[in-house]
mmCIF file of C-alpha atoms (C1' of nucleotides) in Angstrom:
data_model
loop_
_atom_site.group_PDB
_atom_site.id
_atom_site.type_symbol
_atom_site.label_atom_id
_atom_site.label_comp_id
_atom_site.label_asym_id
_atom_site.label_seq_id
_atom_site.Cartn_x
_atom_site.Cartn_y
_atom_site.Cartn_z
ATOM 1 C CA MET A 920 1.076 5.034 -8.583
ATOM 2 C CA SER A 921 -2.581 5.940 -8.905
ATOM 3 C CA ASN A 922 -5.391 7.849 -7.299
ATOM 4 C CA SER A 923 -6.298 4.881 -5.114
ATOM 5 C CA LYS A 924 -4.069 3.881 -2.243
ATOM 6 C CA LEU A 925 -5.055 0.260 -2.784
ATOM 7 C CA TYR A 926 -2.316 -0.127 -5.387
ATOM 8 C CA LYS A 927 0.248 0.275 -2.644
ATOM 9 C CA GLY A 928 2.185 -2.953 -2.412
ATOM 10 C CA SER A 929 1.257 -4.341 -5.815
ATOM 11 C CA LEU A 930 4.006 -2.792 -7.935
ATOM 12 C CA THR A 931 6.468 -5.697 -7.800
ATOM 13 C CA THR A 932 3.645 -8.138 -8.505
ATOM 14 C CA ILE A 933 2.892 -6.209 -11.693
ATOM 15 C CA ILE A 934 6.513 -5.878 -12.794
ATOM 16 C CA LEU A 935 7.276 -9.549 -12.261
ATOM 17 C CA LYS A 936 4.141 -10.634 -14.073
ATOM 18 C CA LEU A 937 4.879 -8.504 -17.141
ATOM 19 C CA LEU A 938 8.466 -9.703 -17.264
ATOM 20 C CA ASN A 939 7.345 -13.278 -16.896
ATOM 21 C CA GLU A 940 5.363 -12.927 -20.109
ATOM 22 C CA SER A 941 7.685 -10.933 -22.333
ATOM 23 C CA ASP A 942 11.276 -11.897 -22.823
ATOM 24 C CA LYS A 943 12.648 -8.572 -21.626
ATOM 25 C CA MET A 944 11.437 -5.042 -21.012
ATOM 26 C CA TYR A 945 12.922 -1.688 -20.076
ATOM 27 C CA GLY A 946 11.533 0.698 -17.497
ATOM 28 C CA TYR A 947 9.785 3.185 -19.705
ATOM 29 C CA GLU A 948 8.289 0.333 -21.699
ATOM 30 C CA ILE A 949 6.765 -1.067 -18.508
ATOM 31 C CA THR A 950 5.063 2.230 -17.690
ATOM 32 C CA GLN A 951 3.567 2.369 -21.208
ATOM 33 C CA LYS A 952 2.463 -1.249 -21.169
ATOM 34 C CA VAL A 953 0.706 -0.803 -17.840
ATOM 35 C CA LYS A 954 -1.002 2.355 -19.058
ATOM 36 C CA GLU A 955 -2.170 0.514 -22.162
ATOM 37 C CA LEU A 956 -3.370 -2.651 -20.403
ATOM 38 C CA THR A 957 -5.308 -0.673 -17.816
ATOM 39 C CA LYS A 958 -6.664 1.851 -20.308
ATOM 40 C CA GLY A 959 -5.012 4.687 -18.425
ATOM 41 C CA GLU A 960 -6.395 3.610 -15.042
ATOM 42 C CA LEU A 961 -2.963 2.928 -13.618
ATOM 43 C CA LYS A 962 0.047 5.133 -14.189
ATOM 44 C CA ILE A 963 3.318 3.988 -12.729
ATOM 45 C CA THR A 964 5.505 6.879 -11.656
ATOM 46 C CA GLU A 965 9.239 6.850 -12.222
ATOM 47 C CA GLY A 966 9.890 7.584 -8.557
ATOM 48 C CA ALA A 967 8.257 4.287 -7.718
ATOM 49 C CA LEU A 968 9.349 2.237 -10.709
ATOM 50 C CA TYR A 969 13.102 2.719 -10.836
ATOM 51 C CA PRO A 970 13.821 2.057 -7.159
ATOM 52 C CA ALA A 971 11.569 -1.015 -7.416
ATOM 53 C CA LEU A 972 13.514 -2.329 -10.422
ATOM 54 C CA HIS A 973 16.802 -1.743 -8.617
ATOM 55 C CA LYS A 974 15.580 -3.649 -5.599
ATOM 56 C CA LEU A 975 14.307 -6.566 -7.657
ATOM 57 C CA GLU A 976 17.685 -6.733 -9.347
ATOM 58 C CA ALA A 977 19.549 -6.530 -6.038
ATOM 59 C CA ASP A 978 17.374 -9.365 -4.744
ATOM 60 C CA GLY A 979 18.308 -11.532 -7.704
ATOM 61 C CA LEU A 980 14.812 -11.611 -9.192
ATOM 62 C CA LEU A 981 15.784 -9.647 -12.292
ATOM 63 C CA ASP A 982 18.856 -9.473 -14.511
ATOM 64 C CA VAL A 983 19.765 -6.265 -16.291
ATOM 65 C CA GLU A 984 21.416 -5.537 -19.634
ATOM 66 C CA VAL A 985 22.186 -2.001 -20.803
ATOM 67 C CA LYS A 986 21.760 -1.131 -24.476
ATOM 68 C CA LYS A 987 22.014 2.012 -26.554
ATOM 69 C CA VAL A 988 19.129 2.414 -28.958
ATOM 70 C CA ASP A 989 18.749 5.515 -31.148
ATOM 71 C CA ASN A 990 21.520 7.146 -29.162
ATOM 72 C CA ARG A 991 19.424 6.746 -26.005
ATOM 73 C CA LEU A 992 20.145 4.489 -23.057
ATOM 74 C CA ARG A 993 17.906 1.564 -22.227
ATOM 75 C CA LYS A 994 18.167 -0.881 -19.363
ATOM 76 C CA TYR A 995 16.552 -4.137 -20.330
ATOM 77 C CA TYR A 996 15.319 -6.304 -17.501
ATOM 78 C CA LYS A 997 14.841 -10.034 -17.698
ATOM 79 C CA ILE A 998 13.292 -12.252 -15.043
ATOM 80 C CA THR A 999 15.487 -14.865 -13.338
ATOM 81 C CA GLU A 1000 14.507 -18.326 -12.143
ATOM 82 C CA ASN A 1001 14.063 -17.027 -8.622
ATOM 83 C CA GLY A 1002 12.052 -14.192 -10.098
ATOM 84 C CA GLU A 1003 9.686 -16.661 -11.694
ATOM 85 C CA LYS A 1004 9.188 -18.438 -8.401
ATOM 86 C CA GLU A 1005 8.580 -15.159 -6.632
ATOM 87 C CA SER A 1006 6.177 -14.077 -9.358
ATOM 88 C CA SER A 1007 3.970 -17.124 -9.000
ATOM 89 C CA HIS A 1008 4.088 -16.684 -5.246
ATOM 90 C CA GLN A 1009 2.977 -13.071 -5.497
ATOM 91 C CA LEU A 1010 0.235 -13.960 -7.941
ATOM 92 C CA SER A 1011 -1.246 -16.490 -5.538
ATOM 93 C CA GLU A 1012 -1.003 -13.892 -2.774
ATOM 94 C CA LEU A 1013 -2.956 -11.547 -5.018
ATOM 95 C CA ALA A 1014 -5.655 -14.153 -5.617
ATOM 96 C CA SER A 1015 -5.805 -14.777 -1.878
ATOM 97 C CA TYR A 1016 -6.017 -11.052 -1.146
ATOM 98 C CA ILE A 1017 -8.912 -10.646 -3.557
ATOM 99 C CA ALA A 1018 -10.777 -13.610 -2.074
ATOM 100 C CA THR A 1019 -10.262 -12.311 1.457
ATOM 101 C CA MET A 1020 -11.415 -8.817 0.598
ATOM 102 C CA GLN A 1021 -14.519 -10.175 -1.073
ATOM 103 C CA ALA A 1022 -15.253 -12.228 2.024
ATOM 104 C CA LEU A 1023 -15.092 -9.019 4.040
ATOM 105 C CA VAL A 1024 -16.873 -6.726 1.688
ATOM 106 C CA ASN A 1025 -19.420 -9.071 0.206
ATOM 107 C CA PRO A 1026 -19.753 -11.934 2.713
ATOM 108 C CA LYS A 1027 -22.897 -13.327 1.099
ATOM 109 C CA LEU A 1028 -21.323 -13.812 -2.308
ATOM 110 C CA SER A 1029 -18.153 -15.314 -0.959
ATOM 111 C CA LEU A 1030 -19.969 -18.095 0.879
ATOM 112 C CA GLU A 1031 -20.961 -19.675 -2.411
ATOM 113 C CA MET B 255 -1.939 -6.542 9.222
ATOM 114 C CA SER B 256 -0.990 -9.747 7.441
ATOM 115 C CA ASN B 257 1.841 -11.615 5.782
ATOM 116 C CA SER B 258 1.028 -10.065 2.408
ATOM 117 C CA LYS B 259 1.875 -6.445 1.745
ATOM 118 C CA LEU B 260 -1.120 -6.217 -0.563
ATOM 119 C CA TYR B 261 -3.351 -5.358 2.393
ATOM 120 C CA LYS B 262 -1.601 -2.028 2.707
ATOM 121 C CA GLY B 263 -4.149 0.669 2.069
ATOM 122 C CA SER B 264 -7.247 -1.413 2.627
ATOM 123 C CA LEU B 265 -7.701 -0.997 6.377
ATOM 124 C CA THR B 266 -10.033 1.996 6.272
ATOM 125 C CA THR B 267 -12.065 0.336 3.523
ATOM 126 C CA ILE B 268 -12.588 -2.632 5.833
ATOM 127 C CA ILE B 269 -13.407 -0.562 8.921
ATOM 128 C CA LEU B 270 -15.911 1.623 7.087
ATOM 129 C CA LYS B 271 -17.594 -1.369 5.475
ATOM 130 C CA LEU B 272 -18.053 -3.204 8.799
ATOM 131 C CA LEU B 273 -19.388 -0.083 10.475
ATOM 132 C CA ASN B 274 -21.741 0.543 7.613
ATOM 133 C CA GLU B 275 -23.354 -2.832 8.268
ATOM 134 C CA SER B 276 -23.510 -2.935 12.044
ATOM 135 C CA ASP B 277 -24.949 -0.099 14.078
ATOM 136 C CA LYS B 278 -21.773 0.397 16.113
ATOM 137 C CA MET B 279 -18.598 -1.473 16.967
ATOM 138 C CA TYR B 280 -15.615 -1.032 19.244
ATOM 139 C CA GLY B 281 -12.017 -1.568 18.258
ATOM 140 C CA TYR B 282 -11.404 -4.967 19.725
ATOM 141 C CA GLU B 283 -14.692 -6.169 18.286
ATOM 142 C CA ILE B 284 -13.533 -5.140 14.809
ATOM 143 C CA THR B 285 -10.348 -7.188 15.110
ATOM 144 C CA GLN B 286 -12.365 -10.256 16.142
ATOM 145 C CA LYS B 287 -14.957 -9.789 13.419
ATOM 146 C CA VAL B 288 -12.275 -9.529 10.742
ATOM 147 C CA LYS B 289 -10.511 -12.611 12.062
ATOM 148 C CA GLU B 290 -13.805 -14.490 11.980
ATOM 149 C CA LEU B 291 -14.931 -13.341 8.528
ATOM 150 C CA THR B 292 -11.549 -14.159 6.984
ATOM 151 C CA LYS B 293 -11.123 -17.452 8.872
ATOM 152 C CA GLY B 294 -7.935 -16.193 10.466
ATOM 153 C CA GLU B 295 -6.411 -15.066 7.177
ATOM 154 C CA LEU B 296 -6.350 -11.420 8.197
ATOM 155 C CA LYS B 297 -5.375 -10.215 11.642
ATOM 156 C CA ILE B 298 -5.616 -6.515 12.296
ATOM 157 C CA THR B 299 -2.967 -5.303 14.712
ATOM 158 C CA GLU B 300 -3.734 -2.733 17.362
ATOM 159 C CA GLY B 301 -0.873 -0.549 16.207
ATOM 160 C CA ALA B 302 -2.629 -0.167 12.872
ATOM 161 C CA LEU B 303 -6.231 -0.182 14.060
ATOM 162 C CA TYR B 304 -6.318 2.464 16.760
ATOM 163 C CA PRO B 305 -4.496 5.194 14.852
ATOM 164 C CA ALA B 306 -6.755 4.441 11.872
ATOM 165 C CA LEU B 307 -9.882 4.801 14.018
ATOM 166 C CA HIS B 308 -8.593 8.074 15.447
ATOM 167 C CA LYS B 309 -7.946 9.421 11.986
ATOM 168 C CA LEU B 310 -11.365 8.394 10.693
ATOM 169 C CA GLU B 311 -12.912 10.147 13.665
ATOM 170 C CA ALA B 312 -10.811 13.263 13.153
ATOM 171 C CA ASP B 313 -11.881 13.297 9.514
ATOM 172 C CA GLY B 314 -15.532 13.205 10.531
ATOM 173 C CA LEU B 315 -16.216 9.771 9.080
ATOM 174 C CA LEU B 316 -16.844 8.165 12.459
ATOM 175 C CA ASP B 317 -18.459 9.266 15.699
ATOM 176 C CA VAL B 318 -17.294 7.874 19.019
ATOM 177 C CA GLU B 319 -19.077 7.080 22.264
ATOM 178 C CA VAL B 320 -17.288 5.785 25.350
ATOM 179 C CA LYS B 321 -18.981 3.175 27.538
ATOM 180 C CA LYS B 322 -17.995 1.134 30.540
ATOM 181 C CA VAL B 323 -18.973 -2.520 30.232
ATOM 182 C CA ASP B 324 -18.015 -5.092 32.905
ATOM 183 C CA ASN B 325 -15.786 -2.473 34.488
ATOM 184 C CA ARG B 326 -13.811 -2.244 31.236
ATOM 185 C CA LEU B 327 -13.667 0.691 28.857
ATOM 186 C CA ARG B 328 -15.076 0.469 25.365
ATOM 187 C CA LYS B 329 -15.059 3.078 22.629
ATOM 188 C CA TYR B 330 -17.970 2.486 20.325
ATOM 189 C CA TYR B 331 -17.648 3.839 16.812
ATOM 190 C CA LYS B 332 -20.546 4.709 14.574
ATOM 191 C CA ILE B 333 -20.346 5.732 10.927
ATOM 192 C CA THR B 334 -21.406 9.262 9.975
ATOM 193 C CA GLU B 335 -23.168 10.393 6.816
ATOM 194 C CA ASN B 336 -19.856 11.468 5.328
ATOM 195 C CA GLY B 337 -18.473 8.124 6.409
ATOM 196 C CA GLU B 338 -21.155 6.329 4.424
ATOM 197 C CA LYS B 339 -20.314 8.346 1.341
ATOM 198 C CA GLU B 340 -16.631 7.648 1.793
ATOM 199 C CA SER B 341 -17.348 3.962 2.357
ATOM 200 C CA SER B 342 -19.210 3.552 -0.908
ATOM 201 C CA HIS B 343 -16.454 5.469 -2.633
ATOM 202 C CA GLN B 344 -13.783 3.196 -1.226
ATOM 203 C CA LEU B 345 -15.780 0.105 -2.121
ATOM 204 C CA SER B 346 -15.994 1.161 -5.732
ATOM 205 C CA GLU B 347 -12.269 1.888 -5.678
ATOM 206 C CA LEU B 348 -11.759 -1.649 -4.418
ATOM 207 C CA ALA B 349 -13.878 -3.087 -7.225
ATOM 208 C CA SER B 350 -11.932 -0.978 -9.684
ATOM 209 C CA TYR B 351 -8.616 -2.084 -8.213
ATOM 210 C CA ILE B 352 -9.589 -5.742 -8.518
ATOM 211 C CA ALA B 353 -10.712 -5.303 -12.133
ATOM 212 C CA THR B 354 -7.526 -3.458 -13.034
ATOM 213 C CA MET B 355 -5.281 -6.028 -11.417
ATOM 214 C CA GLN B 356 -7.072 -8.820 -13.205
ATOM 215 C CA ALA B 357 -6.607 -6.985 -16.483
ATOM 216 C CA LEU B 358 -2.882 -6.870 -15.767
ATOM 217 C CA VAL B 359 -2.452 -10.318 -14.388
ATOM 218 C CA ASN B 360 -4.897 -12.230 -16.522
ATOM 219 C CA PRO B 361 -5.502 -10.073 -19.617
ATOM 220 C CA LYS B 362 -7.252 -12.882 -21.523
ATOM 221 C CA LEU B 363 -9.932 -13.394 -18.914
ATOM 222 C CA SER B 364 -10.577 -9.714 -18.440
ATOM 223 C CA LEU B 365 -11.315 -9.138 -22.098
ATOM 224 C CA GLU B 366 -14.541 -11.099 -21.814
ATOM 225 C "C1'" DC C 1393 12.895 27.602 -35.816
ATOM 226 C "C1'" DA C 1394 11.669 27.569 -31.079
ATOM 227 C "C1'" DA C 1395 9.112 25.468 -27.638
ATOM 228 C "C1'" DA C 1396 6.777 21.685 -26.019
ATOM 229 C "C1'" DT C 1397 6.303 16.874 -25.650
ATOM 230 C "C1'" DA C 1398 8.075 12.190 -25.679
ATOM 231 C "C1'" DT C 1399 11.638 9.041 -24.537
ATOM 232 C "C1'" DA C 1400 14.829 7.270 -20.892
ATOM 233 C "C1'" DC C 1401 17.166 7.071 -16.817
ATOM 234 C "C1'" DA C 1402 17.970 8.582 -11.737
ATOM 235 C "C1'" DT C 1403 17.671 10.228 -6.845
ATOM 236 C "C1'" DA C 1404 16.322 12.980 -2.639
ATOM 237 C "C1'" DA C 1405 12.879 14.709 0.597
ATOM 238 C "C1'" DT C 1406 8.701 13.800 2.361
ATOM 239 C "C1'" DT C 1407 4.379 11.317 3.362
ATOM 240 C "C1'" DT C 1408 1.506 7.408 4.229
ATOM 241 C "C1'" DT C 1409 0.716 3.211 6.242
ATOM 242 C "C1'" DC C 1410 1.994 -0.401 8.521
ATOM 243 C "C1'" DT C 1411 4.923 -3.502 12.049
ATOM 244 C "C1'" DT C 1412 6.966 -4.180 16.265
ATOM 245 C "C1'" DA C 1413 7.481 -3.074 20.790
ATOM 246 C "C1'" DT C 1414 5.821 -1.160 24.675
ATOM 247 C "C1'" DG C 1415 2.618 0.428 28.357
ATOM 248 C "C1'" DC C 1416 -1.566 0.382 31.400
ATOM 249 C "C1'" DA C 1417 -5.599 -2.038 33.341
ATOM 250 C "C1'" DT C 1418 -9.267 -5.633 34.420
ATOM 251 C "C1'" DA C 1419 -11.259 -10.443 33.918
ATOM 252 C "C1'" DA C 1420 -11.176 -15.167 33.128
ATOM 253 C "C1'" DA C 1421 -8.990 -19.519 32.529
ATOM 254 C "C1'" DA C 1422 -5.280 -22.888 33.161
ATOM 255 C "C1'" DT D 109 -0.689 -17.929 40.269
ATOM 256 C "C1'" DT D 110 0.605 -17.186 35.909
ATOM 257 C "C1'" DT D 111 -1.038 -16.970 31.397
ATOM 258 C "C1'" DT D 112 -4.516 -15.624 28.163
ATOM 259 C "C1'" DA D 113 -8.259 -12.670 26.860
ATOM 260 C "C1'" DT D 114 -10.283 -8.210 26.793
ATOM 261 C "C1'" DG D 115 -9.635 -3.234 25.841
ATOM 262 C "C1'" DC D 116 -7.328 0.869 25.041
ATOM 263 C "C1'" DA D 117 -3.034 3.689 23.567
ATOM 264 C "C1'" DT D 118 1.417 5.448 21.638
ATOM 265 C "C1'" DA D 119 6.293 5.567 19.967
ATOM 266 C "C1'" DA D 120 10.144 4.000 17.049
ATOM 267 C "C1'" DG D 121 11.199 2.200 12.904
ATOM 268 C "C1'" DA D 122 10.522 0.082 8.189
ATOM 269 C "C1'" DA D 123 8.490 -0.183 3.681
ATOM 270 C "C1'" DA D 124 6.585 1.735 -0.253
ATOM 271 C "C1'" DA D 125 4.850 5.203 -2.354
ATOM 272 C "C1'" DT D 126 4.422 10.587 -3.998
ATOM 273 C "C1'" DT D 127 6.316 14.737 -5.389
ATOM 274 C "C1'" DA D 128 9.908 17.317 -6.984
ATOM 275 C "C1'" DT D 129 13.987 17.538 -9.210
ATOM 276 C "C1'" DG D 130 17.894 16.632 -12.472
ATOM 277 C "C1'" DT D 131 20.184 15.101 -16.873
ATOM 278 C "C1'" DA D 132 19.976 14.032 -21.781
ATOM 279 C "C1'" DT D 133 18.320 13.073 -26.586
ATOM 280 C "C1'" DA D 134 14.528 12.872 -30.173
ATOM 281 C "C1'" DT D 135 10.432 14.265 -32.128
ATOM 282 C "C1'" DT D 136 6.492 16.937 -32.869
ATOM 283 C "C1'" DT D 137 3.965 21.202 -33.086
ATOM 284 C "C1'" DG D 138 2.879 25.955 -33.404
#
DNA sequence: CAAATATACATAATTTTCTTATGCATAAAA
DNA sequence: TTTTATGCATAAGAAAATTATGTATATTTG
């Protein structure tokens, strides 16, 4: 996913957040959007992305719709209601993670 | 390590940071210090901690010294010069991770 | 025009990192 | 006296990624 192992565990948080903002996205589009938003810092590999999308779909957090565009296949993903709930849950977990890590790494700042 | 999978990958960052601040610490002491600093939010399990300490030692980032205190064994760990370098590297990776995630999750805020 | 790159999906083998479950041993508290 | 705390350790398994492939079409570049 990136050079830093810290990104481990944050892939579904990212996917759900992006899909919560745009109506629908397909896999390749997600990789490009992430690259763009992070100015190349974070590159999502296909080996991580596609299994993650399949799992989110199997868990009922995403719906899928296959379309043929320019003679190429695209699988559009759309977030479900449960997906929205899970997304906001994961976003608050992210905020909590960041606060906790700052308490550990910069205890003086985090007392304020 | 915690209820949230986001902590995956941050254990060595935490260990190195704590050992960079205090002269030396032993394993159990690290678990207690983390629990205290995070107000119980983060509990480091032994199954994660001890293998991590062994690996850091094998990689030359920590030195170890065994002592008997109150008839109980303690393995005190001290950070090496390479460990200090690696610690500052991992801390900047953490800062970078946080910035990147905020750019993804709250793109409006992170433009400022 | 041929080769490389971009678009678009997928999976399998392996690695990393953690959880859960044990195991041993001593000391203190309930 | 049994549980909890202190202190270490490892093994089996799960989760999530990397790396390496594979297939296929479209576009760009030399």
